[in-house]
Every structure is written in structure tokens, then in C-alpha cells.
XYZ file of C-alpha atoms in Angstrom:
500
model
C 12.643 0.515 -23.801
C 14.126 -1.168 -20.606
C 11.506 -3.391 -18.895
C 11.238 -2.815 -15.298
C 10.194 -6.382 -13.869
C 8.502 -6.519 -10.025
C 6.645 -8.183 -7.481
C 3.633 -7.649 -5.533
C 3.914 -10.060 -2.586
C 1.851 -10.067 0.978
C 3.622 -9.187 4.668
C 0.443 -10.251 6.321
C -1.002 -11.154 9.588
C 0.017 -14.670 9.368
C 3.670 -15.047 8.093
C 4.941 -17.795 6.234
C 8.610 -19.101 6.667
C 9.461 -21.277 4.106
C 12.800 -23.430 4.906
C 15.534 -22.097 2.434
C 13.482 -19.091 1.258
C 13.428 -16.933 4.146
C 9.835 -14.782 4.523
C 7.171 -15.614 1.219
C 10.126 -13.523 -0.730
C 13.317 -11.302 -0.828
C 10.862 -8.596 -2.269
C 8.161 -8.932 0.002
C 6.801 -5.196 1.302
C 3.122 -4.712 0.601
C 0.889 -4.829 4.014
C -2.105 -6.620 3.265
C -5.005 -7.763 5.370
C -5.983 -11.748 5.713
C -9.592 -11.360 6.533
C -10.999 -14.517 6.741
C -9.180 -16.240 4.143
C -5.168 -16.245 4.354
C -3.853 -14.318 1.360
C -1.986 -16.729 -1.215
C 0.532 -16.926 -3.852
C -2.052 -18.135 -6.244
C -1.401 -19.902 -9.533
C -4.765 -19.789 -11.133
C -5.178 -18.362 -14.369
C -6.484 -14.577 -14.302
C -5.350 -11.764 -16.350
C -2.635 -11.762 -19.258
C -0.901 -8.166 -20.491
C 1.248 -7.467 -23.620
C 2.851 -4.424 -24.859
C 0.177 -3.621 -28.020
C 1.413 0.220 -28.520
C 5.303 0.670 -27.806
C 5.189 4.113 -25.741
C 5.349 6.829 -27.992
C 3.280 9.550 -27.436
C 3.493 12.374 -24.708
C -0.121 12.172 -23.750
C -3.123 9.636 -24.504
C -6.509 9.253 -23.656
C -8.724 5.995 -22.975
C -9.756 4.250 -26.134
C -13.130 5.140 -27.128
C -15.328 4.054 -30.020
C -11.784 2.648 -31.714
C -9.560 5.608 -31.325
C -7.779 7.184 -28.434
C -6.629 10.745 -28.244
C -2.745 10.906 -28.276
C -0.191 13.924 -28.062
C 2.799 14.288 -29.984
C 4.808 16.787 -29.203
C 2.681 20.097 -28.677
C -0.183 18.690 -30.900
C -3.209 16.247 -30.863
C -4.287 13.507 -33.060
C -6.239 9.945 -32.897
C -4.584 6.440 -33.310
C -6.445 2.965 -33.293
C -5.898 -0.154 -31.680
C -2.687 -0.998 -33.588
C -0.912 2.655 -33.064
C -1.670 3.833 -36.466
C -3.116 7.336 -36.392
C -6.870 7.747 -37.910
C -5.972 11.510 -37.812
C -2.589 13.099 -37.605
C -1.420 15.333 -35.112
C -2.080 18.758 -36.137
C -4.893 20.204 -33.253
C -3.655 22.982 -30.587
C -6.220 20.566 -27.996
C -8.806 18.482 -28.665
C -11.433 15.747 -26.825
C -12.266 11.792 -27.267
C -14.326 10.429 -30.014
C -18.397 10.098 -29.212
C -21.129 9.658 -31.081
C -18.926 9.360 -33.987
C -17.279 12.952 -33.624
C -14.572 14.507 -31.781
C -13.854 18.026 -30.280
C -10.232 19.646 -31.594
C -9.631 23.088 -31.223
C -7.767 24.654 -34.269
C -4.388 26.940 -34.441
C -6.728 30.280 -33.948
C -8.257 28.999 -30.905
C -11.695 27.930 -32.184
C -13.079 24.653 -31.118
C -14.994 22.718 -33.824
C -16.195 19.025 -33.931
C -14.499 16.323 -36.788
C -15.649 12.666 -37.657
C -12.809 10.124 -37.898
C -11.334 10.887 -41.015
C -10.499 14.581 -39.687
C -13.621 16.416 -42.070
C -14.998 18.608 -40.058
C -18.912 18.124 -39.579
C -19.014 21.481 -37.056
C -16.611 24.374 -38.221
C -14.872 25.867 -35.671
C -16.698 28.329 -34.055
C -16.482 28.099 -30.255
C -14.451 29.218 -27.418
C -15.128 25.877 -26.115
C -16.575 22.766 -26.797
C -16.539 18.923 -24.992
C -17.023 15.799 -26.188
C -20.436 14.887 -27.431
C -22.321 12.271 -24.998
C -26.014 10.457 -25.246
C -26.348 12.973 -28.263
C -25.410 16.099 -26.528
C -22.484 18.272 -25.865
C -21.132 21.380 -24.264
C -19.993 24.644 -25.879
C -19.749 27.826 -25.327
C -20.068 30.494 -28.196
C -17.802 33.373 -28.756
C -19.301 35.979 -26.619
C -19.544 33.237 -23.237
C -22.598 31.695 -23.354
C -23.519 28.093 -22.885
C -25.429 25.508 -24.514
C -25.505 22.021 -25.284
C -25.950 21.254 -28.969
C -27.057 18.074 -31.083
C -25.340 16.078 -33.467
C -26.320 19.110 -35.686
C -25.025 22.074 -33.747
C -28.309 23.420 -33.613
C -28.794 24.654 -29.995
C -30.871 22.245 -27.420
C -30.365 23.535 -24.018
C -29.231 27.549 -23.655
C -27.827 28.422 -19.972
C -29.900 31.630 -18.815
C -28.109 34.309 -17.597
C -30.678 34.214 -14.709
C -28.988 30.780 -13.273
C -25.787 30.372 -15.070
C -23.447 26.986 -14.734
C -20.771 26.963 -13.177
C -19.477 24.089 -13.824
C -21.215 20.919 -16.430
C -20.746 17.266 -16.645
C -22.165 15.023 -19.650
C -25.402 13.654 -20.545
C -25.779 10.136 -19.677
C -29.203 8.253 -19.528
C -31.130 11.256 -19.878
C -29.370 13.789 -17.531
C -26.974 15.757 -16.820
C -25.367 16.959 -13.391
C -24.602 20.888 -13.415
C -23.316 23.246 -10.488
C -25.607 26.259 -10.232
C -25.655 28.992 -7.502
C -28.543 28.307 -5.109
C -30.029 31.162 -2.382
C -31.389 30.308 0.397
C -32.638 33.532 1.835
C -29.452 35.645 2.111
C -27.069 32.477 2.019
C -25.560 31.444 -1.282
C -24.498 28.542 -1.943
C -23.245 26.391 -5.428
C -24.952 23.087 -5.535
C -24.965 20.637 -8.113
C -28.805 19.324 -10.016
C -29.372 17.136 -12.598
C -31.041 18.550 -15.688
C -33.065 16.595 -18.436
C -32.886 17.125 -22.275
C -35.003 20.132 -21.968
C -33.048 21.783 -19.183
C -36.078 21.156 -16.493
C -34.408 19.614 -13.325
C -34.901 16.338 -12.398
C -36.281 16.888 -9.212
C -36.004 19.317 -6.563
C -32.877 17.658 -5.095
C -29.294 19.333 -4.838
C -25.880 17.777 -3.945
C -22.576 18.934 -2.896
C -21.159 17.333 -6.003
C -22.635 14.953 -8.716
C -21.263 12.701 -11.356
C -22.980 11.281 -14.563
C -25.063 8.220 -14.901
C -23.085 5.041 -15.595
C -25.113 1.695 -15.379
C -27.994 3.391 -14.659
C -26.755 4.679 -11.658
C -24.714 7.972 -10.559
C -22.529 8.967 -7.213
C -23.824 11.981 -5.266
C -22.321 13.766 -2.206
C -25.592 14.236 -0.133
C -23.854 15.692 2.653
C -20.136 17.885 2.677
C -18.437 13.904 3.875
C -20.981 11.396 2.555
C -21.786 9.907 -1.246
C -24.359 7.875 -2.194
C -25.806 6.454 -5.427
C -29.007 7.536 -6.914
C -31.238 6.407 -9.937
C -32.699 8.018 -13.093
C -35.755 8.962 -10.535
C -33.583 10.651 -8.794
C -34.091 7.950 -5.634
C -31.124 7.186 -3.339
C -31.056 3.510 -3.773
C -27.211 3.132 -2.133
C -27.059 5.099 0.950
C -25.193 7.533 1.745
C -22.493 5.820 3.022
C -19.126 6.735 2.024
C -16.637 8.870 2.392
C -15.407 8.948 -1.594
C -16.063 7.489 -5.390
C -13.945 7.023 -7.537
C -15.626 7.509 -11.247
C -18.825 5.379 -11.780
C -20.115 1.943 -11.971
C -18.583 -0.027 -14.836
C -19.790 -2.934 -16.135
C -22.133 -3.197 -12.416
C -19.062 -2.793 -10.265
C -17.878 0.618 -8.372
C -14.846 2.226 -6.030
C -16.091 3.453 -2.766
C -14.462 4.199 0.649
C -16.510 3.407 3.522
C -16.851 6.197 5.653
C -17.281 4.612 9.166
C -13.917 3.338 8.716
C -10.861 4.260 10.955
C -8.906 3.649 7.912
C -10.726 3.616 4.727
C -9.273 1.826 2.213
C -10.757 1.203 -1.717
C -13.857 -1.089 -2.393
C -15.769 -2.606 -4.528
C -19.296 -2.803 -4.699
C -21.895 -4.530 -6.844
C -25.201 -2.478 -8.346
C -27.136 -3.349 -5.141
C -24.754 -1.308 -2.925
C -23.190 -4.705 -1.802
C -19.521 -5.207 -1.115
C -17.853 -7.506 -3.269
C -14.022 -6.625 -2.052
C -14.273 -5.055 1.150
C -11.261 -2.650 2.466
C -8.577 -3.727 -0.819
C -5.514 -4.422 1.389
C -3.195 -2.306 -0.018
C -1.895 1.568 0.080
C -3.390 2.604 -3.184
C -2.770 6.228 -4.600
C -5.720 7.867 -4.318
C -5.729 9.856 -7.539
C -4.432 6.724 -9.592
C -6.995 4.268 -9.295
C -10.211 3.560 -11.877
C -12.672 1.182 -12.080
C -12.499 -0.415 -16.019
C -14.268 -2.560 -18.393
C -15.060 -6.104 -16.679
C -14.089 -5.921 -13.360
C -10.877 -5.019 -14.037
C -8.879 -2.072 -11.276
C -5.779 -0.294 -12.314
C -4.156 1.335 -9.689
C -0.866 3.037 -8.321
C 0.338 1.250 -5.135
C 2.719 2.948 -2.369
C 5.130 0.323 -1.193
C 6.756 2.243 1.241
C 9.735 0.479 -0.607
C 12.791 3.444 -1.077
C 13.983 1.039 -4.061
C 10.641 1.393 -5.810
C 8.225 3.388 -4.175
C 5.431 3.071 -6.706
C 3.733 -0.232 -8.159
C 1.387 -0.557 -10.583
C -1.074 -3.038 -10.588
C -4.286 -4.607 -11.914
C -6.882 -6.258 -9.873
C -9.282 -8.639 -11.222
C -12.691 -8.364 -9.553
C -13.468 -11.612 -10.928
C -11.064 -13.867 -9.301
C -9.813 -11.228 -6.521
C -6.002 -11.146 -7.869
C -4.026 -8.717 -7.830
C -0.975 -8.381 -10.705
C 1.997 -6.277 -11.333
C 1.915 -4.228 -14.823
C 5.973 -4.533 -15.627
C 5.591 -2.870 -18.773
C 4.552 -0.122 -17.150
C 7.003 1.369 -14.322
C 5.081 5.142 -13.551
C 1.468 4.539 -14.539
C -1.207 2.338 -15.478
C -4.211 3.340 -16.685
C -8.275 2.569 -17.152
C -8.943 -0.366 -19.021
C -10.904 0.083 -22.216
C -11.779 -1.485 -25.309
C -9.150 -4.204 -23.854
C -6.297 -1.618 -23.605
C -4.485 0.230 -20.799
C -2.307 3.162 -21.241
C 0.922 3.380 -19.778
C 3.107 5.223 -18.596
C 7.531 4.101 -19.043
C 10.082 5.062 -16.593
C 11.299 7.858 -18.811
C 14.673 6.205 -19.368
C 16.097 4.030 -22.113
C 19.215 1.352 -22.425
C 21.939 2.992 -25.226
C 24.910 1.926 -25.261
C 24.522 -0.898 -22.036
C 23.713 2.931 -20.176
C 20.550 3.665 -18.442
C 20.448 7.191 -20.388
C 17.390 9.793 -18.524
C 14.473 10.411 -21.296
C 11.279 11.780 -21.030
C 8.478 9.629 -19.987
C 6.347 8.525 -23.076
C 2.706 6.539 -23.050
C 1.594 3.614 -24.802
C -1.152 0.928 -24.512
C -0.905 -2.375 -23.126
C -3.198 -5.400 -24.009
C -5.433 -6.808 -20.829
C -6.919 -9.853 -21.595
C -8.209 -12.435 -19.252
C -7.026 -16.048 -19.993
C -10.420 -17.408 -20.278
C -10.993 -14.748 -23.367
C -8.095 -17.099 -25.338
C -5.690 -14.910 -25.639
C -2.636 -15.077 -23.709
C 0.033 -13.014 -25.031
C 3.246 -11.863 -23.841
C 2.262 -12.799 -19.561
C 3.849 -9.232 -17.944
C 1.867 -9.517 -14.503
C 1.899 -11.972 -11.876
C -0.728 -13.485 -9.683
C 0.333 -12.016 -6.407
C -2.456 -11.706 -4.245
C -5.878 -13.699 -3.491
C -8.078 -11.070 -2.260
C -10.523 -12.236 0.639
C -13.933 -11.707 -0.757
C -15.668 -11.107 2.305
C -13.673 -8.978 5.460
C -13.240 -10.447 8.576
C -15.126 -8.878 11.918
C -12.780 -6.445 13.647
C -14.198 -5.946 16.693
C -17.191 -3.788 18.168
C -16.099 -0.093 18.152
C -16.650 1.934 15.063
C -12.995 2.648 14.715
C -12.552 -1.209 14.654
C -11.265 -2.025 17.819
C -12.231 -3.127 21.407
C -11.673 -3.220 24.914
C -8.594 -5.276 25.891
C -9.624 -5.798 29.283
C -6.824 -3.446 30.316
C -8.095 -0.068 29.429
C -6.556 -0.519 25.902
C -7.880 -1.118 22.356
C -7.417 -4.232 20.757
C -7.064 -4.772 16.838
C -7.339 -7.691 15.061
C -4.528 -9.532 13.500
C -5.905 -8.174 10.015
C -6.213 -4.519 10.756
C -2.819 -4.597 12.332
C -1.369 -5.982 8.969
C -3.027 -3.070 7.011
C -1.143 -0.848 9.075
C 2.320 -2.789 8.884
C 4.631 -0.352 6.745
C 7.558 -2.956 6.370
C 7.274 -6.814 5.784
C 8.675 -8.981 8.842
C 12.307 -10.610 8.412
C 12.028 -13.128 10.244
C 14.553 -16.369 9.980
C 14.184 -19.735 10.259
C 16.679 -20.604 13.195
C 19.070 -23.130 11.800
C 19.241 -25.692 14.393
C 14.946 -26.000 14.377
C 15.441 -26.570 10.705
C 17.696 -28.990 11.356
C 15.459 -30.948 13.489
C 12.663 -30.491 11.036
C 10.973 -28.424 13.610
C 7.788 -26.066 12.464
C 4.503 -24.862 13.656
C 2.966 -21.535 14.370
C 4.170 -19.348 17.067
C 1.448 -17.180 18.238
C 2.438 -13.586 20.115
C 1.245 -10.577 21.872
C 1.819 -7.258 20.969
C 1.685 -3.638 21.866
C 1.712 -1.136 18.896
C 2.834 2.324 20.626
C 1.444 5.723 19.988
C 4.644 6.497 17.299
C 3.832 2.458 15.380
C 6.532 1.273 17.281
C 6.664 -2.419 19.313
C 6.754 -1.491 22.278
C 5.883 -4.737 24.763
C 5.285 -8.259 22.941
C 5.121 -11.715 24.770
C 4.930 -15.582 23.355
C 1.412 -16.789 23.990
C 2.068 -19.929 22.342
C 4.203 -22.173 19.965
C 7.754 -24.592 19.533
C 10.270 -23.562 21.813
C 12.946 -23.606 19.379
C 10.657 -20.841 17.264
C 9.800 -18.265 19.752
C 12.961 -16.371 19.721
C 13.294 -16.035 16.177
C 9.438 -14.990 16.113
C 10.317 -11.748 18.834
C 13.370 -11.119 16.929
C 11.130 -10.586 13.687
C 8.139 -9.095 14.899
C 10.175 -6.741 17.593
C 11.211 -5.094 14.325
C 8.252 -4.336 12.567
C 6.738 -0.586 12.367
C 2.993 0.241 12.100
C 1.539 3.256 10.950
C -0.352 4.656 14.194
C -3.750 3.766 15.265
C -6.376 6.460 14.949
C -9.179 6.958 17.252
C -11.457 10.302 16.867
C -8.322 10.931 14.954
C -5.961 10.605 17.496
C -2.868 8.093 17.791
C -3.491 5.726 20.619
C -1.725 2.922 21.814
C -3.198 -0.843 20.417
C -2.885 -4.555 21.476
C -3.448 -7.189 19.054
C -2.037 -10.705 17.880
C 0.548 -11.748 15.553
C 1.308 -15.712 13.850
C 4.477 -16.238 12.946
C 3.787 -19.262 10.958
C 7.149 -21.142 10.419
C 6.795 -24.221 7.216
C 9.644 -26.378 6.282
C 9.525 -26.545 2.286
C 8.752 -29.231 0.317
């Protein structure tokens, strides 16, 4: 396998010149925001990865209770920690390991349940079943109808033909959301309820969309734009106050976007609906980011970057650092049971040739430091997060009132929306004279992104030019306001540091 080996580094509001390194580094390209804390390079111990299952399979799952579901070729089987399958391939589709058994639906269609030695405990018998979860799981029998069944497969819950499901989640802490048609009057409508063992609703609330209980908590969409968090009483104890979730809370931490943003990006929140990353300063794929076990984020990042459009990364809640998964060139995934799968390049070295091959998955091991365990090191420290965001100004789009009739940004929201780092160099003869300091400017960000008017508010002389030169450069993605591109002001700090 040919190892792909990058860099996550920070074009933020306050640039660093370094004298014989140019701008932080040659790779530098992600925008980030400095809150109130500048954004290092940091060196303290965090998170450790090594290769632990060489990619091999066409498809995987998480690891659950040991195992993870893996493809090979057109069927499914189960492998442990060390790659060595539990269960051979031989199932036309199957589901993850719970409660000690696993869905896996045979060559004739029929789904039945195995334990991990591949006996069946259920024969196969349904036209579909899911994985089993807080002692319950979905099926549905030949002839259509649904039910969830017990470890048994005796019948628990049947859906009535009166109020059939559209669509069901699993059982966690007692309930379980389902999506049910509702009338109101002559007005239809499918809403999602949670239901208890029994099949009585919780309560008489319904939601545009529901997840399951994790931590004692689960995400509901109380309105057609806003979730919130409710408990097992069915209480909304995190208002409703954001435009998406991703998953549920893990080990107490969650994924939310803030929905008063201008520009919501991820965050993380605690059990008490508190932040403890606000706006993650990066372009994260929205469909490839997942909260895992311990505090731990793996995510797809867009670099804007034509050379390598697509990062993965991990970021560690803990210490707010963000590292690059090199192991893993399209896709990282949730962390579990200390693994991650990923997701190669699809393209291997024969011959001293790059020759084009399918993509396969394996697992890598994600360990933090402190656990003892350190590995093969395939990620780098790239980023210390701010833990607390920095006040950007009065509107609820973020900015205010220039003085001038314009909207002003702060220096942090204008590096979120920087799409290229700065290269800006260190002017010779200022090196020469071991000349440094910060040169502060103004700056007009035009309807298109473009800098369109900047002026030197302050700093050396012998700076300033090279600062406009750099920063004259850059290009923003617009500034929305009721969703509209509008013209911004804001500051930018060029800091320039001789090295040591």
C-alpha cells in the first residue's frame, strides 16, 4: 500500500512569517479561525494512530461488541480486532453484532439472526430484520408486517395496520423513535414519536425527525430548521437551537451546528447543552464527520487544495488538536472499540508504478498517548483549537456597523472564510536588518471574495509592502447576510518573526 503523508496547517487571522521558512509552511491551506487564542503548531502529546488491519475488505462496519462487519467481494462476514474473521464471508447482507447476535440474510433472501460462531439462534425467516438493540429488534415477516422481537423471536411490539411505520430506529434506554402518519383534520402529515417497550408513546409529542437515545439523551427536530435534545421524559432539556446533529452524544460530547449562525460550522457540546469547541475552524464534509468513543472526531476536510482536495483528520476533544490520518488518504471513520476504519487511495506501488486499484478498507489503531500506547505516530498535531470563540460583533449574522454604512467582521470570521493561505515574503533587506513586528491592515472583502480596497493602519515600514502584496492576493468566500453576498470590512495582522 503506498502511504500518502500530509499536513494540516492554519492560514489564520494572524500570520506568522518565520525568517527562512516563508508562511507557517509550504503546505499551508486550511482557513481556520483564532478566536481568542492564536492557533499553534503544538507539540503536546495527544493522539497516536497505527495501521492494525492492512485494508482489505470492500466494505466494513464500526467495531461492535469485538467484531466488525466486513465485505469481501459480494459477501459478508465478521473479523475481530486483529483481522481474523469470527465468521467467514458467505451472507448475501447482513447487520453488526448486538446483544450477542447478528442479522445476515441468507442466499434465498431470508434474514435470520447468528451468534458469533455463525449458529444460527433465529432461522431465517424474514424479509427483513436489523440489528438487535437494548433487547429488541426490527423485522418484518414474510407477508409485510412489522414487529420488534426479543432475544427469543417471540413477538413484543406488532405494528397495527391502523398506524403503520414508516420508517423505525432502535431501542435505546427504553424507547424507540418511529415515523407514523399523523391527521390533523384533513392535513396529513408523517411525524416521528417515541414508543416504549409496549408500543404506548412516550408522550403526546411529535418531531420532524428523531434519533435514538445515546447518554441518556436523543436529538429531535422540533421545528422543519431547528433540533434540540430531549430526555427519557420526553423534556427538552437542550433547546432547540440548531440547525443540524450529527449522530448522538458519545461518551457526554455531541456535533451540532448552531443555527443563528451566518456560517455554521461543526460543534461540540457537553451533556448540559454547553459548547465545548465552538464553530470547529475548518471546511468539514458534512456527511463525513462522527462523533466517537472519548472525545475523539473523525472527519473529511475540504482544503480547497487542487493537489489534494480531501483531508482526513481526527480531532481530540480533550486537548482541542486536530491530526492528519496518513494511513488513510479517502476516508476515516468513527472511532470504536479503539479502531477507525479506513478508507486507501485505491492505488498501489508495483513495479516503482503508481498502478489504479480499487479502494479497499481497513482499521487503524487510535490511541491517546496518555493510554501508553504509542505505536506507529501517523498524525500530526496541527492545530490548537480555541476552546472558547471570540465575540464577533453585535448583528446576528456576526457583523457590525463600520461607521460607513458597511459591515464589519472580525479578524476571525474573515479567516473562516479565507479559501487560500496568504504568501506572503519576508522582504530580504528587513531580514537583513533583523527587522520584525506586526503589520496591522485594513481591508475590504468585495461582493465576489475579492480584495478590493486595503490600507496599512499600522506597523515597520520596511514590512508594509510585503504585507499588501500578500494579503492583496487572498480570496474569501462571500459574506452572507439574509443570504445575500454583501460587501465586508475587517482587519488583518501580518505578523512577520525572524526565526530562532
Amino acid at each position: 500500500m503506498t502511504r500518502i503523508s500530509f499536513k494540516l496547517c492554519a492560514a489564520m487571522a494572524f500570520f506568522n512569517v518565520a525568517l527562512g521558512a516563508g508562511l507557517l509552511s509550504s503546505q499551508a491551506s486550511l482557513p481556520v479561525s483564532a478566536g481568542e487564542h492564536s492557533l499553534t503548531m503544538s507539540e503536546e502529546p495527544g493522539l497516536t494512530c497505527s495501521m492494525a488491519i492492512p485494508p482489505r475488505f470492500d466494505a466494513v462496519f464500526h467495531f461492535e461488541e469485538g467484531v466488525s462487519l466486513v465485505k469481501s467481494g459480494e459477501l459478508w462476514g465478521y473479523v475481530d480486532h486483529n483481522g481474523k474473521y469470527v465468521v467467514y464471508p458467505k451472507y448475501k447482507n447482513a447487520g453488526i453484532f448486538r446483544n450477542g447476535m447478528a442479522p445476515v440474510q441468507d442466499v434465498f433472501g431470508k434474514w435470520g439472526y447468528i451468534d458469533k460462531q455463525g449458529r444460527y439462534v433465529i432461522q431465517s425467516k424474514f424479509s427483513y430484520a436489523n440489528s438487535y438493540s437494548d433487547g429488541l429488534a426490527f423485522v418484518r415477516s414474510s407477508d409485510g408486517k412489522g414487529s420488534f422481537i426479543n432475544s427469543a423471536g417471540d413477538v413484543v411490539i406488532l405494528e397495527q395496520p391502523s398506524a403503520p411505520w414508516i420508517e423505525v430506529r432502535a431501542f435505546s434506554y427504553g424507547f424507540a423513535p418511529v415515523k407514523m402518519t399523523q391527521r390533523e383534520g384533513y392535513v396529513q402529515k408523517n411525524m416521528w414519536l417515541f414508543i416504549d417497550k409496549t408500543g404506548k408513546p412516550m408522550n403526546s409529542s411529535l418531531y420532524f425527525d428523531a434519533r435514538e437515545f445515546s447518554g441518556g439523551l436523543a436529538a429531535v427536530k422540533v421545528t422543519p430548521y431547528r433540533w434540540g435534545f430531549i430526555d427519557q421524559t420526553g423534556r427538552l432539556v437542550i433547546q432547540a437551537s440548531f440547525s443540524a446533529v450529527e449522530g448522538a452524544f458519545t461518551d457526554g460530547f455531541a456535533l451540532v451546528k448552531d443555527a443563528n449562525s451566518p456560517n455554521p460550522l461543526w460543534s461540540v457540546i457537553d451533556h448540559a447543552g454547553q459548547h465545548v469547541i465552538r464553530d470547529i475552524p475548518l471546511r468539514i464534509l458534512d456527511d463525513f464527520i462522527s462523533m466517537g468513543e472519548k472525545g475523539i472526531v473523525s472527519m473529511s476536510i475540504d482544503t480547497s487544495d487542487p493537489r489534494q482536495p480531501i483531508k482526513q483528520a481526527l480531532l481530540d476533544v480533550k486537548t482541542h488538536s486536530v491530526f492528519t490520518v496518513s494511513n488513510c488518504a479517502a476516508a476515516v471513520g468513527t472511532v470504536s472499540e479503539g479502531l477507525a476504519l479506513c478508507l486507501g487511495n485505491g492505488s498501489v506501488l508495483e513495479a516503482g508504478v503508481q498502478a489504479p486499484r480499487p479502494a479497499k478498507f481497513g482499521f487503524i489503531s487510535v490511541r491517546r498517548r496518555d493510554q501508553g500506547n504509542t505505536g506507529n505516530d501517523t498524525g500530526d498535531i496541527c492545530i490548537k483549537l480555541p476552546s472558547k470563540p471570540a465575540a464577533e460583533g453585535k448583528l446576528s449574522q456576526g457583523g457590525t456597523d463600520s461607521g460607513r454604512g458597511q459591515i464589519e467582521i472580525s479578524p476571525e470570521m474573515a479567516a473562516r472564510m479565507l479559501y487560500f493561505r496568504l504568501d506572503v515574503i519576508y522582504p530580504p533587506i528587513a531580514k537583513a536588518k533583523g527587522v520584525s513586528g506586526t503589520v496591522v491592515l485594513r481591508i475590504t472583502i468585495s461582493k465576489q471574495g475579492t480584495v478590493t480596497e486595503l490600507s496599512v493602519v499600522s506597523g515597520p515600514p520596511e514590512l508594509q509592502q510585503a504585507a499588501l502584496d500578500g494579503v492583496k492576493k487572498a480570496h474569501y468566500r462571500p459574506y452572507l447576510l439574509n443570504n445575500e453576498p454583501v460587501e465586508v470590512e475587517t482587519t488583518v495582522n501580518v505578523t512577520f518573526t525572524l526565526g530562532h
